Short mmCIF file of C-alpha atoms and ligand atoms in Angstrom, two decimals:
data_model
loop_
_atom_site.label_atom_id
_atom_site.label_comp_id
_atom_site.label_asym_id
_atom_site.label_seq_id
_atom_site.Cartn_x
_atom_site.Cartn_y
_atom_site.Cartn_z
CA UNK A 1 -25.32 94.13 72.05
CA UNK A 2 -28.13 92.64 73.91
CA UNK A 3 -31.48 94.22 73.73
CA UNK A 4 -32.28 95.86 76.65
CA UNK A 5 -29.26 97.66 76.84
CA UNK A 6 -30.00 101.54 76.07
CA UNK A 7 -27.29 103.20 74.08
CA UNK A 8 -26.27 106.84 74.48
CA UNK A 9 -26.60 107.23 71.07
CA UNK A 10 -29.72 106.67 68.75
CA UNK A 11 -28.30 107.32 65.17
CA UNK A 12 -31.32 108.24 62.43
CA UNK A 13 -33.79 108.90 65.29
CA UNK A 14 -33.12 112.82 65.77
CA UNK A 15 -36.96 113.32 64.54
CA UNK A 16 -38.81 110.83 67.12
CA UNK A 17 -36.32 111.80 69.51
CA UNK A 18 -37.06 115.95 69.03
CA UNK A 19 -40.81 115.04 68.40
CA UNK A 20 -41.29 113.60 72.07
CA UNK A 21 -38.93 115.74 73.59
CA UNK A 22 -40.46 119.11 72.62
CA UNK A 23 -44.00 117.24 73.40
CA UNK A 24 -43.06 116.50 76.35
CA UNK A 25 -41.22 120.07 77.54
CA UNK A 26 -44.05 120.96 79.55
CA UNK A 27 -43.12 118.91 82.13
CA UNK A 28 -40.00 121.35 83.05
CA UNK A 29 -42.41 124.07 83.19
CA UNK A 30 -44.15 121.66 85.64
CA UNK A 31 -46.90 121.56 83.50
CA UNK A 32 -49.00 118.60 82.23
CA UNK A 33 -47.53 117.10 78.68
CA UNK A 34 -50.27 115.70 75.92
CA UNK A 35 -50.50 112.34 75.37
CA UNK A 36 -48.46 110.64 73.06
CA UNK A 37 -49.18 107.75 71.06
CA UNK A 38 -46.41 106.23 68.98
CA UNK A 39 -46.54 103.00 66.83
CA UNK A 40 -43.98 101.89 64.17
CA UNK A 41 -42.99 98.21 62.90
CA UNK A 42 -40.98 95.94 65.30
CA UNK A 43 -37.29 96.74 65.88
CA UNK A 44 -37.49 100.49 64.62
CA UNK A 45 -36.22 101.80 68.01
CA UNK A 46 -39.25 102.90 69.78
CA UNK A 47 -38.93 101.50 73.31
CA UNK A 48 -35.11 102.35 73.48
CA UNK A 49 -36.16 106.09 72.23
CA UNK A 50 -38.92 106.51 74.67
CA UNK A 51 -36.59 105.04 77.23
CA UNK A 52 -33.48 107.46 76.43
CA UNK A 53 -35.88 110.52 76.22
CA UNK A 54 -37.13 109.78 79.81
CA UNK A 55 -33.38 109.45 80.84
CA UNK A 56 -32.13 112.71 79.70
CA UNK A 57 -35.45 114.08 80.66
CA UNK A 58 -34.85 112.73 84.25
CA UNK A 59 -31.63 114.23 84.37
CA UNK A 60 -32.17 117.47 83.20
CA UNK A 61 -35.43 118.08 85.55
CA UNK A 62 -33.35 116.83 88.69
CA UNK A 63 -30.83 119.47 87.73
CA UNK A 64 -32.74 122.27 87.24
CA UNK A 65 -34.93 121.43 90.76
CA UNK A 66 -38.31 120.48 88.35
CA UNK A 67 -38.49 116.77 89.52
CA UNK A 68 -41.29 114.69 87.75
CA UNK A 69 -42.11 110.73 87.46
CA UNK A 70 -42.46 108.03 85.15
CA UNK A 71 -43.11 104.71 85.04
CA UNK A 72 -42.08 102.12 82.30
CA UNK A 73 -45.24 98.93 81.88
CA UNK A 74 -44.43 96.42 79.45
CA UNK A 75 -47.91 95.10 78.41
CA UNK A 76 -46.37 91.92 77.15
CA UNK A 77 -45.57 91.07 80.34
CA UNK A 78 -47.48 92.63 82.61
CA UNK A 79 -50.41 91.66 80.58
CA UNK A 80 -53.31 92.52 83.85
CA UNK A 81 -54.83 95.51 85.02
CA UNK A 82 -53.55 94.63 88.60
CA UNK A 83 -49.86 94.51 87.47
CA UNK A 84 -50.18 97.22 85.22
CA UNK A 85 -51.70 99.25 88.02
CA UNK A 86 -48.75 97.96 90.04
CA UNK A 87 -46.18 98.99 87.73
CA UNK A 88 -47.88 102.52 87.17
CA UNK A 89 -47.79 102.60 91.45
CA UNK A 90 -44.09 102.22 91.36
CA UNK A 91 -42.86 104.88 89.63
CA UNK A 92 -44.30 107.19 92.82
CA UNK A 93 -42.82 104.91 94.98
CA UNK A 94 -45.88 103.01 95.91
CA UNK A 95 -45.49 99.35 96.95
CA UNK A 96 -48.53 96.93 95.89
CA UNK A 97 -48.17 93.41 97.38
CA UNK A 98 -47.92 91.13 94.10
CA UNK A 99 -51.73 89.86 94.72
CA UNK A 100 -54.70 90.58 97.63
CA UNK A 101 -56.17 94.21 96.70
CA UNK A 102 -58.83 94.60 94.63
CA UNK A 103 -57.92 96.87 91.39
CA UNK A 104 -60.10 99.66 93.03
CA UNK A 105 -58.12 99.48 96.34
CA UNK A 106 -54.76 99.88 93.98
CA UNK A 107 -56.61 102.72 91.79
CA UNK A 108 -57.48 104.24 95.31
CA UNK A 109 -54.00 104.22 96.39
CA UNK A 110 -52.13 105.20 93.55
CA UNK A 111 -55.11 108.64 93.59
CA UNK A 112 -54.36 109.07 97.11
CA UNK A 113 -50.24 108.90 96.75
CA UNK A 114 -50.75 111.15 93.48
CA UNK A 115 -52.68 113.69 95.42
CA UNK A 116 -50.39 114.55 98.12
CA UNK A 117 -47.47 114.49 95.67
CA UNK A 118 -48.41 116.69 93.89
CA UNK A 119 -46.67 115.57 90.53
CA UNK A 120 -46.49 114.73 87.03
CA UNK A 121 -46.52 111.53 86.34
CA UNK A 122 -45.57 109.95 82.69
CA UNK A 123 -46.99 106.12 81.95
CA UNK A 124 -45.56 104.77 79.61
CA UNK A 125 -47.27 101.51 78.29
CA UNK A 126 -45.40 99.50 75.79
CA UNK A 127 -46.73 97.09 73.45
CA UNK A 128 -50.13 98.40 74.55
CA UNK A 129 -51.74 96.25 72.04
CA UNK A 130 -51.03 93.24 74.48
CA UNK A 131 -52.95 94.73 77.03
CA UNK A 132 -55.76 95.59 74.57
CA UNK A 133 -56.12 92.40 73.10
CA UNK A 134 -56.35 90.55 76.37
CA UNK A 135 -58.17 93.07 78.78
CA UNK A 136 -60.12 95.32 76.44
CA UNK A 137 -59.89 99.15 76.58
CA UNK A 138 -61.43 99.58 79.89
CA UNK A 139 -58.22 100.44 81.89
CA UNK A 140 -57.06 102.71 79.14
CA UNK A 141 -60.61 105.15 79.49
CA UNK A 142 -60.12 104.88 82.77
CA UNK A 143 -56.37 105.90 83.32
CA UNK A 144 -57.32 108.39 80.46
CA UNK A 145 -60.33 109.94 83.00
CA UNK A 146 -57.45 109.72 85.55
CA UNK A 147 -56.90 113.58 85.83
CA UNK A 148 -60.57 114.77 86.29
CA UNK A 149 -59.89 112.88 89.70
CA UNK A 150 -56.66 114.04 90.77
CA UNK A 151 -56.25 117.48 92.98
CA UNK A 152 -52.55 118.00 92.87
CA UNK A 153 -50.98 115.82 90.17
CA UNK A 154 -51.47 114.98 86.39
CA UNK A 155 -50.52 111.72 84.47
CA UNK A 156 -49.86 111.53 81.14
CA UNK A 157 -49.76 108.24 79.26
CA UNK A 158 -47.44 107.81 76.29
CA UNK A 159 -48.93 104.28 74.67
CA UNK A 160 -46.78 102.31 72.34
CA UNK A 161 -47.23 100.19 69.83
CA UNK A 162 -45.54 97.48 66.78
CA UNK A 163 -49.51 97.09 65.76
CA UNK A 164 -50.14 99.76 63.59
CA UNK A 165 -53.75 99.07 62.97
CA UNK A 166 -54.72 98.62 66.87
CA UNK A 167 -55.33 102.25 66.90
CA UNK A 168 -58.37 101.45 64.74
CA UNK A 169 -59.88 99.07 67.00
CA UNK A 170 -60.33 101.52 70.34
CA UNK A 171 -62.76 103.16 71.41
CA UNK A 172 -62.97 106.63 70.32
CA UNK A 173 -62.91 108.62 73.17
CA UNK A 174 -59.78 106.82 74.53
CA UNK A 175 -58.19 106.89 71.03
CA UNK A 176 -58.63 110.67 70.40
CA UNK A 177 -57.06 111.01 74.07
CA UNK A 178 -54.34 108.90 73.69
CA UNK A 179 -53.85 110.37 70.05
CA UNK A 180 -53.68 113.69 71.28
CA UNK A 181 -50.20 113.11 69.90
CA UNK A 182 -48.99 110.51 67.45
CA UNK A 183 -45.15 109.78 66.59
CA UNK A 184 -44.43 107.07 63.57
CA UNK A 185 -41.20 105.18 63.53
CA UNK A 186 -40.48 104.31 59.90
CA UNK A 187 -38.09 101.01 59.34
CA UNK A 188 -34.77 102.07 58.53
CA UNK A 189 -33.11 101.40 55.38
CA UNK A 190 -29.80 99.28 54.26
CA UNK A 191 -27.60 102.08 54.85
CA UNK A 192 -28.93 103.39 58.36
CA UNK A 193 -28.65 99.83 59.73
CA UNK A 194 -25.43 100.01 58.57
CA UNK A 195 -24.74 102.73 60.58
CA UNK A 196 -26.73 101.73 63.51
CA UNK A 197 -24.19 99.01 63.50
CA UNK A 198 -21.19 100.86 63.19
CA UNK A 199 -22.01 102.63 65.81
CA UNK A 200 -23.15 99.73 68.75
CA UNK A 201 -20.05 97.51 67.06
CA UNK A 202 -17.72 100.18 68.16
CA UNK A 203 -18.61 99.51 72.11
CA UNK A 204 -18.67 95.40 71.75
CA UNK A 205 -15.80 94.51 69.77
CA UNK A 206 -12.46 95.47 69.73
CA UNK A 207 -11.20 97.15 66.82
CA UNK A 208 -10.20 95.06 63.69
CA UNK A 209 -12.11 91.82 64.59
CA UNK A 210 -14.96 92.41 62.03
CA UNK A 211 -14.04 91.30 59.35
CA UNK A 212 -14.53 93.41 55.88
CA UNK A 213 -18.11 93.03 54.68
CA UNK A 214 -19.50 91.56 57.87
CA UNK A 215 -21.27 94.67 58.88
CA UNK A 216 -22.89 95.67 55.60
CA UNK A 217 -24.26 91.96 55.71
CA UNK A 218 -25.79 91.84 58.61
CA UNK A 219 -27.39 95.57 57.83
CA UNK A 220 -28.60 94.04 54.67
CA UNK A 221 -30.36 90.78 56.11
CA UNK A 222 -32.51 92.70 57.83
CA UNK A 223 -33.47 95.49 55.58
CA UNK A 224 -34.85 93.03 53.83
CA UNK A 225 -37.01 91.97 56.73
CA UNK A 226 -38.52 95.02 57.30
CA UNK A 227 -35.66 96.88 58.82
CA UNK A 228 -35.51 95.85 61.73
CA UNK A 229 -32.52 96.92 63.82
CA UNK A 230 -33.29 94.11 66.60
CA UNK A 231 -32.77 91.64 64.02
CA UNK A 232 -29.64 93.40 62.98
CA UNK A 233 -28.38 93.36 66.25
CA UNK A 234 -28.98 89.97 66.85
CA UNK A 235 -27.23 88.78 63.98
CA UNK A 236 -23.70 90.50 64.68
CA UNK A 237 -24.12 89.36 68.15
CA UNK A 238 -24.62 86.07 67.10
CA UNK A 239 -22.01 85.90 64.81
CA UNK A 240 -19.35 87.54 67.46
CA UNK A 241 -20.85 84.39 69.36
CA UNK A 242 -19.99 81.82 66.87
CA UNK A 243 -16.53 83.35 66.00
CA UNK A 244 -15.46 83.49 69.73
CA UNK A 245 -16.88 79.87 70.23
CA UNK A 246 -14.55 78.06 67.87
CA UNK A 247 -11.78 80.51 68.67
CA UNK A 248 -11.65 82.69 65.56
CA UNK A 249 -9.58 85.99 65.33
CA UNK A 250 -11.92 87.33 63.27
CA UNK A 251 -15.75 87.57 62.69
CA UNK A 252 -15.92 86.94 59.16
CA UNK A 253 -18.89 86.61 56.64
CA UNK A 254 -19.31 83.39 57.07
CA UNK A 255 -20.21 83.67 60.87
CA UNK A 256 -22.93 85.95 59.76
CA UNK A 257 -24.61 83.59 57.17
CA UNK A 258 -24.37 80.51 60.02
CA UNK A 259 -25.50 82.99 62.61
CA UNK A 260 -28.68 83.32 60.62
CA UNK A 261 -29.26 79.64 60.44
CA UNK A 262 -28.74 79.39 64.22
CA UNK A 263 -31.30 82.42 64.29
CA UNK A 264 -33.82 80.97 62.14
CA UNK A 265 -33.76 77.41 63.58
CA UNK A 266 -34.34 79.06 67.13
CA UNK A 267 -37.05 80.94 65.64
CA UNK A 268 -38.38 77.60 64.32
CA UNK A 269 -38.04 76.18 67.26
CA UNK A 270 -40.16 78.29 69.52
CA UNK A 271 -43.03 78.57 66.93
CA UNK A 272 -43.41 75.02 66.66
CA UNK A 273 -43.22 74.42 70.84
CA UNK A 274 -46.33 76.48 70.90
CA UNK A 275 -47.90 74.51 68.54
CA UNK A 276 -50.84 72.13 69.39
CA UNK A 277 -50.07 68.54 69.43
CA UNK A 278 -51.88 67.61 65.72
CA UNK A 279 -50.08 70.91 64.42
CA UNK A 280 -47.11 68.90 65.42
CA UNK A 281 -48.45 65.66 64.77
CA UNK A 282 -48.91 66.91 61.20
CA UNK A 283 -45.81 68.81 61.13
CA UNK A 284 -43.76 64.92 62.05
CA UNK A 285 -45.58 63.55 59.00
CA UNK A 286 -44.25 66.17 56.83
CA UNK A 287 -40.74 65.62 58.20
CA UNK A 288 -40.81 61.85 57.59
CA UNK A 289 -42.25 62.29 53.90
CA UNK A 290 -41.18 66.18 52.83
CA UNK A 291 -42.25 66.51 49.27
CA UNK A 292 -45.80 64.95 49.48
CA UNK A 293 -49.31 65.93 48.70
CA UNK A 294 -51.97 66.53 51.06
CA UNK A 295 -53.24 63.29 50.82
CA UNK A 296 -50.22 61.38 51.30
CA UNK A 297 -49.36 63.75 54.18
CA UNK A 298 -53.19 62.45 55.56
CA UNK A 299 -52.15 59.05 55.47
CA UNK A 300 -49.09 58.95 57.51
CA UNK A 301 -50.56 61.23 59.95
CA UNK A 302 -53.20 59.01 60.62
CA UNK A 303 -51.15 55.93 61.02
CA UNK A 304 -48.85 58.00 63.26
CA UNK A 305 -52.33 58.91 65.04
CA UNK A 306 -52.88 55.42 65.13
CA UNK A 307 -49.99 53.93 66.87
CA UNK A 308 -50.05 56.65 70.02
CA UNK A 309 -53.50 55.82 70.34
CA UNK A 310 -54.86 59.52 69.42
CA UNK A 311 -58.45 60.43 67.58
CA UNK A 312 -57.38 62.10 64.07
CA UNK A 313 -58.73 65.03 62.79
CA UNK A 314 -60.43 65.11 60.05
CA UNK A 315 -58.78 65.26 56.39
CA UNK A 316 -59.86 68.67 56.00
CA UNK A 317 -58.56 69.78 59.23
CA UNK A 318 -55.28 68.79 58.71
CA UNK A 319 -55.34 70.67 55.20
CA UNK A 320 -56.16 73.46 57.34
CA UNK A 321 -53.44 72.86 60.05
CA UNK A 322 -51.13 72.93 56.71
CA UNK A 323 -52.13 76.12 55.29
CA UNK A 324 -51.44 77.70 59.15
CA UNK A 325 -47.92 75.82 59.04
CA UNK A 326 -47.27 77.50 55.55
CA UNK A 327 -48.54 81.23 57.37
CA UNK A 328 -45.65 80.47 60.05
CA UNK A 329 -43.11 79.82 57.55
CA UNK A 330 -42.24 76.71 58.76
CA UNK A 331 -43.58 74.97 55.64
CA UNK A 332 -43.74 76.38 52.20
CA UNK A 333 -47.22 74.46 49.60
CA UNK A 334 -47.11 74.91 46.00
CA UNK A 335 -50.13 73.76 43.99
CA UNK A 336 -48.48 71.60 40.84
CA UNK A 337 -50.73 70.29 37.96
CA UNK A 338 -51.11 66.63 37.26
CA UNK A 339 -52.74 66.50 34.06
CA UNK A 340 -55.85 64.35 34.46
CA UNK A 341 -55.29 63.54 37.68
CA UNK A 342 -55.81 67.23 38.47
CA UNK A 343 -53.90 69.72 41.21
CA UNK A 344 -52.82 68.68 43.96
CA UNK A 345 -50.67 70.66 46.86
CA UNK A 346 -47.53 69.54 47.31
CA UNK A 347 -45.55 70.02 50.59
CA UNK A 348 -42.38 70.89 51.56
CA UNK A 349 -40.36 71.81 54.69
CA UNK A 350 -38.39 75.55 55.08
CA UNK A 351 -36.29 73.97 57.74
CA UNK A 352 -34.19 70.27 57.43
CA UNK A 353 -36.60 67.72 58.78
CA UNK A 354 -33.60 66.50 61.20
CA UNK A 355 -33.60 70.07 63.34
CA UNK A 356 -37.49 69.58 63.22
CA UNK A 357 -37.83 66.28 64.63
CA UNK A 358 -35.45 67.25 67.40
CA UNK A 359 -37.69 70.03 68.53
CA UNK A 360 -40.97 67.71 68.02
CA UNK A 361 -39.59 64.97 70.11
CA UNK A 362 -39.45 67.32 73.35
CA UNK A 363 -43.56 66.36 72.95
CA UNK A 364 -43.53 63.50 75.14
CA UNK A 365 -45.81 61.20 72.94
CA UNK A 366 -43.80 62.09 70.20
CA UNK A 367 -40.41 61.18 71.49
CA UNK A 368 -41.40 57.49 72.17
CA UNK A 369 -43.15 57.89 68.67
CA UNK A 370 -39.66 58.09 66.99
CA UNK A 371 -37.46 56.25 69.15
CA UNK A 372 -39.97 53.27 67.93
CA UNK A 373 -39.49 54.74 64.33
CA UNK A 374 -35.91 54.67 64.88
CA UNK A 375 -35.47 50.95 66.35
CA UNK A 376 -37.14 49.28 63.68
N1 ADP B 1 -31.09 104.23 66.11
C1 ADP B 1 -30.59 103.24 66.85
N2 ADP B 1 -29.30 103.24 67.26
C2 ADP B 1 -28.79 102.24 67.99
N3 ADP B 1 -29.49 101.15 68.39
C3 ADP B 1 -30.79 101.10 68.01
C4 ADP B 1 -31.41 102.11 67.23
N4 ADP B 1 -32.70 101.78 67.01
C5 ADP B 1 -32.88 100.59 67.61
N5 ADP B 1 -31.75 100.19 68.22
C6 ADP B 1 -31.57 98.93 68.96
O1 ADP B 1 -32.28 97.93 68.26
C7 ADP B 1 -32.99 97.07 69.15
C8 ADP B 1 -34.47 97.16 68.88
O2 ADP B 1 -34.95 98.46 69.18
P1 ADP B 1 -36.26 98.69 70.06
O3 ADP B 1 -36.22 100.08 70.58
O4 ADP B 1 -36.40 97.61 71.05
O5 ADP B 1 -37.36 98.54 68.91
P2 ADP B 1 -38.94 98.54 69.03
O6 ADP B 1 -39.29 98.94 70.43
O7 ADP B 1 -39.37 99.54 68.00
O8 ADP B 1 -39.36 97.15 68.67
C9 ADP B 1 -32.60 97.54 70.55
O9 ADP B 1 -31.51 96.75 70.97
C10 ADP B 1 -32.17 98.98 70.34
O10 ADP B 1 -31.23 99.37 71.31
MG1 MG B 2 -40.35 97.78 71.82
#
């Protein structure tokens, strides 16, 4: 059940799967494959596709004497055009020490290794947009370029993506040659997740343990969230967790609909640890007064300003810092008409201001903040 695991079978993904595979046939000609770009919303299988077509790809080549290489970059974390660069290096078996080269010693390198291979090499850079977004496109032109330079081997870059409008943002000679193909990866529906399920729950638990209904639940949480089969996943995982935790025969519905708290609250969790300290600074005056206006919300910020010594913000700064809480979904605003007083925007919390302040008081400044709170 855990993410990274690959499965051997990718229900509802015949399509993709046939798409990339006869795009990418050339290579057991030994000949070089287009591009490929793909992009579909989070969770619709695209990394564990492109991983299982490279597999099976792998396999077959070795057996029929046709060998070729890939290498697998995920931009999220290897977010530099050194490490990329690295990456890419490793899948011909070239060793970059983690720092010390310049990028055009590792570009020189990885030509030089290419060259007497005499190979095809696939790239395959996940979450691409990460790279993008931090970096710019240059690396992409230039890995694009890459085969003008080569003598005796060819790369070809398959670029992957949960942003579907970061195609729009390139520039257009490295879109149109990273387009040169493009696979989508709709979300999958109710029913598919369902079977997605069946399928993966069929490995991880032992027959009879889930519970009537448990499946179908977790398949239609997250069809509502865009189906997304990592969210699926997650939540029979979780709820396996919770039923083997407290020593339950069964996984029943139940498990599911705590699982999903658990879930959420994590989610919460890491959101608001990334916050800045007045988004949490505002975020403890909502907890202590949920239900408030703006205004109200104002004034106990400031007094909790006050007594750690901080500079406020400005009124209208924190109404901004509550319109980005209410974005996150960690707050929800509603205007509400007072009659002559006029409308205000009142406040409430999407999580129970008990799990909040537990997270906020892992800020330093804030845990003495409410220990005080607490003691008086
Ligand atoms: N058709 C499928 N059958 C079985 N498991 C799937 C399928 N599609 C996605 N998954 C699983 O769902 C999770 C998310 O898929 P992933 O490929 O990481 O999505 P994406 O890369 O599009 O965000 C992974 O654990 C993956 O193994
Ligand atoms: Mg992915």
């Amino acid at each position: 059940m855990r993410p990274d695991y690959i499965p051997d079978e990718l229900p509802h993904r015949d399509e993709q799967i046939s798409k990339i595979s006869s795009i990418l046939a050339p290579l057991l000609r030994g000949e070089k494959p287009n591009n490929i770009f793909i992009y579909g919303l989070t969770g619709t299988g695209k990394t564990a596709v492109v991983k299982y077509v490279l597999l099976k790809f792998k396999e077959y080549a070795t057996k029929i004497g046709r060998d070729f290489n890939y290498s697998y970059v995920n931009c999220r974390y290897d977010d530099t055009t050194y490490r990329v660069l690295a990456k890419l290096a490793e899948g011909i078996g070239v060793k970059i020490p983690f720092t010390g080269l310049s990028t055009s010693e590792v570009f020189n390198r990885i030509i030089t290794a290419l060259d007497s291979l005499s190979t095809s090499l696939v790239v395959v850079l996940d979450e691409i947009d990460f790279l993008v977004k931090k970096r710019g496109d240059e690396l992409l032109y230039r890995l694009t370029r890459i085969n003008e330079e080569l003598k005796g081997s060819k790369i070809t870059i398959i670029g992957v993506t949960n942003d579907v409008k970061f195609m729009e943002r390139l520039d257009p000679r490295v879109k149109s040659s990273l387009g040169e193909e493009e696979v989508i990866f709709p979300p999958y529906d109710a029913i598919q997740l369902e079977d997605i399920l069946l399928h993966r729950a069929s490995k991880a638990f032992k027959p009879g343990v889930l519970d009537e209904g448990v499946i179908s639940l977790c398949a239609s949480i997250a069809a509502k969230e865009h189906g997304d089969a990592r969210r699926a996943l997650d939540l029979l995982r979780v709820s396996g967790e919770l039923a083997e935790r407290e020593g339950a025969s069964k996984v029943v519905r139940d498990h599911v609909l705590r699982a999903r708290m658990e879930i959420e609250r994590d989610r919460v969790a890491e959101v608001i640890k990334t916050l800045p300290l007045h988004g949490k600074l505002v975020l403890l005056s909502l907890a202590i007064n949920p239900g408030g206006t703006t205004g109200e919300v104002y004034n106990i910020y400031r007094d909790i300003c006050k007594s750690l010594a901080v500079e406020p913000v400005t009124q209208r700064r924190v109404s901004d810092i509550i319109s980005e809480l209410d974005m996150l979904g960690i707050i929800n605003t509603r205007i509400v008409n007072r009659g002559r007083y006029g409308k205000t925007r009142v406040i409430n919390l999407n999580t129970d201001s008990e799990t909040l302040i537990k997270v906020l008081s892992e800020e330093r400044k804030i845990e003495a903040f409410i220990k005080n709170l607490r003691s008086r």
